[in-house]
Coordinates of C-alpha atoms in Angstrom, one line a residue:
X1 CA -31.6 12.8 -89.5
X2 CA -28.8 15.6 -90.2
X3 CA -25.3 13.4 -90.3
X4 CA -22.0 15.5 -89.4
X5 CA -19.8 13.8 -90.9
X6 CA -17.1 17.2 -90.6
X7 CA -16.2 16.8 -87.0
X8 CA -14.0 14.5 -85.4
X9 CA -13.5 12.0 -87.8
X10 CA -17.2 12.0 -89.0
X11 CA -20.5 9.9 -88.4
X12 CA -22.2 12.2 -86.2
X13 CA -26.2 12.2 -85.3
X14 CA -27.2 15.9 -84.6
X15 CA -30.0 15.4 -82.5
X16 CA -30.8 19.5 -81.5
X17 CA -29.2 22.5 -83.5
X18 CA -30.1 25.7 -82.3
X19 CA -28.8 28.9 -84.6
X20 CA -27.9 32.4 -83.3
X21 CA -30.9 34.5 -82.2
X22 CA -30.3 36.9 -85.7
X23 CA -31.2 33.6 -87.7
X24 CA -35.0 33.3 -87.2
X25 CA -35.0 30.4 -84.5
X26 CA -37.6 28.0 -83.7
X27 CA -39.2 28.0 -80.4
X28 CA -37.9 25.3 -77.9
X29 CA -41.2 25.9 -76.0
X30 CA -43.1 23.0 -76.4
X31 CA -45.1 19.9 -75.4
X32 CA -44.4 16.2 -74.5
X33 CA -45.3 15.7 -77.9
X34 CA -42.9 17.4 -80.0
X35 CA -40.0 16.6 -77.4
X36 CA -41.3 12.6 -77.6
X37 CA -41.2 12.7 -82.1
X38 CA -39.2 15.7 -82.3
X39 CA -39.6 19.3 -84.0
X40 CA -37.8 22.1 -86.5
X41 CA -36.0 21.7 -89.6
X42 CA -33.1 19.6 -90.2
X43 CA -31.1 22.3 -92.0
X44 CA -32.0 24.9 -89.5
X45 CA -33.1 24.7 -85.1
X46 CA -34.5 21.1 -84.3
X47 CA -35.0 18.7 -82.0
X48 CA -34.3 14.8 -83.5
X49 CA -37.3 13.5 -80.5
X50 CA -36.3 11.9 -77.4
X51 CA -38.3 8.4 -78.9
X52 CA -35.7 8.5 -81.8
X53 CA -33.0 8.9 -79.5
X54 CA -33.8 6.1 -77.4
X55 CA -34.2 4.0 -80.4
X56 CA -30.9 5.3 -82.2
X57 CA -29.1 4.3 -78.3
X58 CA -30.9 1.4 -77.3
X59 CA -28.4 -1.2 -78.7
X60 CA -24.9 -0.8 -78.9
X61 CA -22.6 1.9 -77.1
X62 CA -22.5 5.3 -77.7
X63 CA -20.7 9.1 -77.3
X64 CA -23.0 12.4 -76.3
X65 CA -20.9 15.2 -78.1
X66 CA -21.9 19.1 -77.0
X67 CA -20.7 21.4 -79.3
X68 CA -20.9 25.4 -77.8
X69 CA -20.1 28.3 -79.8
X70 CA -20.3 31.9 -77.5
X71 CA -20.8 35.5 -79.0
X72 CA -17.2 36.1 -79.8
X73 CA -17.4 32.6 -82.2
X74 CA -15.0 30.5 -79.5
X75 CA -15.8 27.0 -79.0
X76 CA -16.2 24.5 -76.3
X77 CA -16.9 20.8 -76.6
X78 CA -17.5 18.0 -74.3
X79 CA -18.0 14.0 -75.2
X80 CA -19.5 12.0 -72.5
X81 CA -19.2 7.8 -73.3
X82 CA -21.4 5.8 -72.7
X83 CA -24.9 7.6 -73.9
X84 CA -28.1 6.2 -74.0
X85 CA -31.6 7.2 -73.2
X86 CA -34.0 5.5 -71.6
X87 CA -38.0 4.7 -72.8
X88 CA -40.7 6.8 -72.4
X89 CA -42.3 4.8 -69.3
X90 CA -39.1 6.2 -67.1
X91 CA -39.6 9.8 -68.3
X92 CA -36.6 9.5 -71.2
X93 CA -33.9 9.0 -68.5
X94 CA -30.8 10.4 -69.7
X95 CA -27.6 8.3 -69.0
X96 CA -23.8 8.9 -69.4
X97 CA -20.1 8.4 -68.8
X98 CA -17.0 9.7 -68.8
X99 CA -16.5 13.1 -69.8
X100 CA -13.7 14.4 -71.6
X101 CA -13.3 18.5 -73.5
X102 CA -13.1 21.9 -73.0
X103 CA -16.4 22.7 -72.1

Protein backbone atom coordinates (compact mmCIF):
# COMPACT_ATOMS: atom_id res chain seq x y z
CA UNK A 1 0.00 0.00 0.00
CA UNK A 2 1.06 3.75 -0.83
CA UNK A 3 1.59 5.46 2.93
CA UNK A 4 1.05 9.44 2.97
CA UNK A 5 2.77 10.20 5.46
CA UNK A 6 2.78 14.34 4.12
CA UNK A 7 -0.70 15.19 5.15
CA UNK A 8 -2.01 15.90 8.44
CA UNK A 9 0.37 14.77 10.68
CA UNK A 10 1.20 11.52 8.56
CA UNK A 11 0.18 7.74 8.53
CA UNK A 12 -2.21 7.73 5.84
CA UNK A 13 -3.57 4.58 3.74
CA UNK A 14 -4.36 5.85 0.09
CA UNK A 15 -6.71 3.44 -0.93
CA UNK A 16 -7.74 5.10 -4.71
CA UNK A 17 -5.60 7.82 -6.45
CA UNK A 18 -6.81 9.05 -9.56
CA UNK A 19 -4.42 11.59 -11.64
CA UNK A 20 -5.57 14.40 -14.02
CA UNK A 21 -6.97 13.16 -17.32
CA UNK A 22 -3.40 14.60 -19.21
CA UNK A 23 -1.62 11.87 -17.13
CA UNK A 24 -2.51 8.60 -18.92
CA UNK A 25 -5.16 7.33 -16.31
CA UNK A 26 -6.35 3.93 -15.65
CA UNK A 27 -9.76 2.90 -16.38
CA UNK A 28 -12.10 2.78 -13.25
CA UNK A 29 -14.35 0.58 -15.43
CA UNK A 30 -14.18 -2.69 -13.99
CA UNK A 31 -15.48 -5.98 -12.48
CA UNK A 32 -16.28 -7.31 -8.99
CA UNK A 33 -13.00 -8.68 -9.22
CA UNK A 34 -10.67 -5.90 -9.45
CA UNK A 35 -12.91 -3.71 -7.08
CA UNK A 36 -12.88 -7.00 -4.47
CA UNK A 37 -8.45 -7.31 -4.72
CA UNK A 38 -7.95 -4.08 -6.15
CA UNK A 39 -6.35 -2.56 -9.53
CA UNK A 40 -3.64 0.19 -10.96
CA UNK A 41 -0.33 1.21 -9.81
CA UNK A 42 0.56 2.39 -6.49
CA UNK A 43 2.62 5.32 -7.81
CA UNK A 44 0.04 6.28 -10.33
CA UNK A 45 -4.44 5.69 -10.54
CA UNK A 46 -5.37 2.63 -8.25
CA UNK A 47 -7.82 1.12 -6.38
CA UNK A 48 -6.23 -0.63 -2.79
CA UNK A 49 -9.55 -3.46 -3.11
CA UNK A 50 -12.55 -3.22 -1.06
CA UNK A 51 -11.25 -6.94 0.66
CA UNK A 52 -8.07 -5.01 1.79
CA UNK A 53 -10.11 -2.32 3.05
CA UNK A 54 -12.29 -4.27 5.10
CA UNK A 55 -9.36 -6.12 6.49
CA UNK A 56 -7.21 -2.80 7.04
CA UNK A 57 -10.83 -1.50 9.12
CA UNK A 58 -12.13 -4.42 10.64
CA UNK A 59 -10.43 -3.91 14.06
CA UNK A 60 -9.86 -0.81 15.61
CA UNK A 61 -11.29 2.74 14.78
CA UNK A 62 -10.66 4.60 11.85
CA UNK A 63 -10.92 8.18 9.75
CA UNK A 64 -12.10 8.22 5.73
CA UNK A 65 -10.03 11.33 4.51
CA UNK A 66 -11.26 12.74 0.71
CA UNK A 67 -8.81 14.82 -0.68
CA UNK A 68 -10.28 16.93 -4.03
CA UNK A 69 -8.19 18.97 -6.19
CA UNK A 70 -10.45 21.05 -9.17
CA UNK A 71 -9.03 22.41 -12.47
CA UNK A 72 -7.83 25.68 -11.08
CA UNK A 73 -5.49 23.36 -8.38
CA UNK A 74 -7.88 24.46 -5.22
CA UNK A 75 -8.52 21.95 -2.70
CA UNK A 76 -11.22 20.50 -0.62
CA UNK A 77 -11.02 17.90 2.05
CA UNK A 78 -13.38 16.08 4.17
CA UNK A 79 -12.58 13.38 7.22
CA UNK A 80 -15.46 11.34 8.23
CA UNK A 81 -14.70 9.13 11.81
CA UNK A 82 -15.53 6.31 12.33
CA UNK A 83 -14.78 4.21 8.90
CA UNK A 84 -15.03 0.87 8.29
CA UNK A 85 -16.17 -1.48 5.57
CA UNK A 86 -18.06 -4.28 5.83
CA UNK A 87 -17.36 -8.08 4.22
CA UNK A 88 -18.06 -9.17 1.09
CA UNK A 89 -21.29 -11.25 2.02
CA UNK A 90 -23.17 -7.63 2.70
CA UNK A 91 -21.93 -6.22 -0.63
CA UNK A 92 -18.74 -4.13 1.12
CA UNK A 93 -21.14 -1.91 3.16
CA UNK A 94 -19.58 1.33 3.58
CA UNK A 95 -19.92 2.89 7.11
CA UNK A 96 -19.06 6.28 8.67
CA UNK A 97 -19.29 9.22 11.10
CA UNK A 98 -18.90 12.51 11.76
CA UNK A 99 -17.84 14.65 9.04
CA UNK A 100 -15.67 17.47 9.43
CA UNK A 101 -13.71 19.84 6.12
CA UNK A 102 -14.15 22.00 3.41
CA UNK A 103 -15.44 19.76 0.98
Amino acid sequence: VWCDMDTEGGGWTVVQRRGSQSSGRDDFFRDWADYKWGFGQLEADHWIGNEHIHQLTSSGDYVLRIELEDWAEERRWATYEHFYLTGETTNYTLHIGDYHGTA
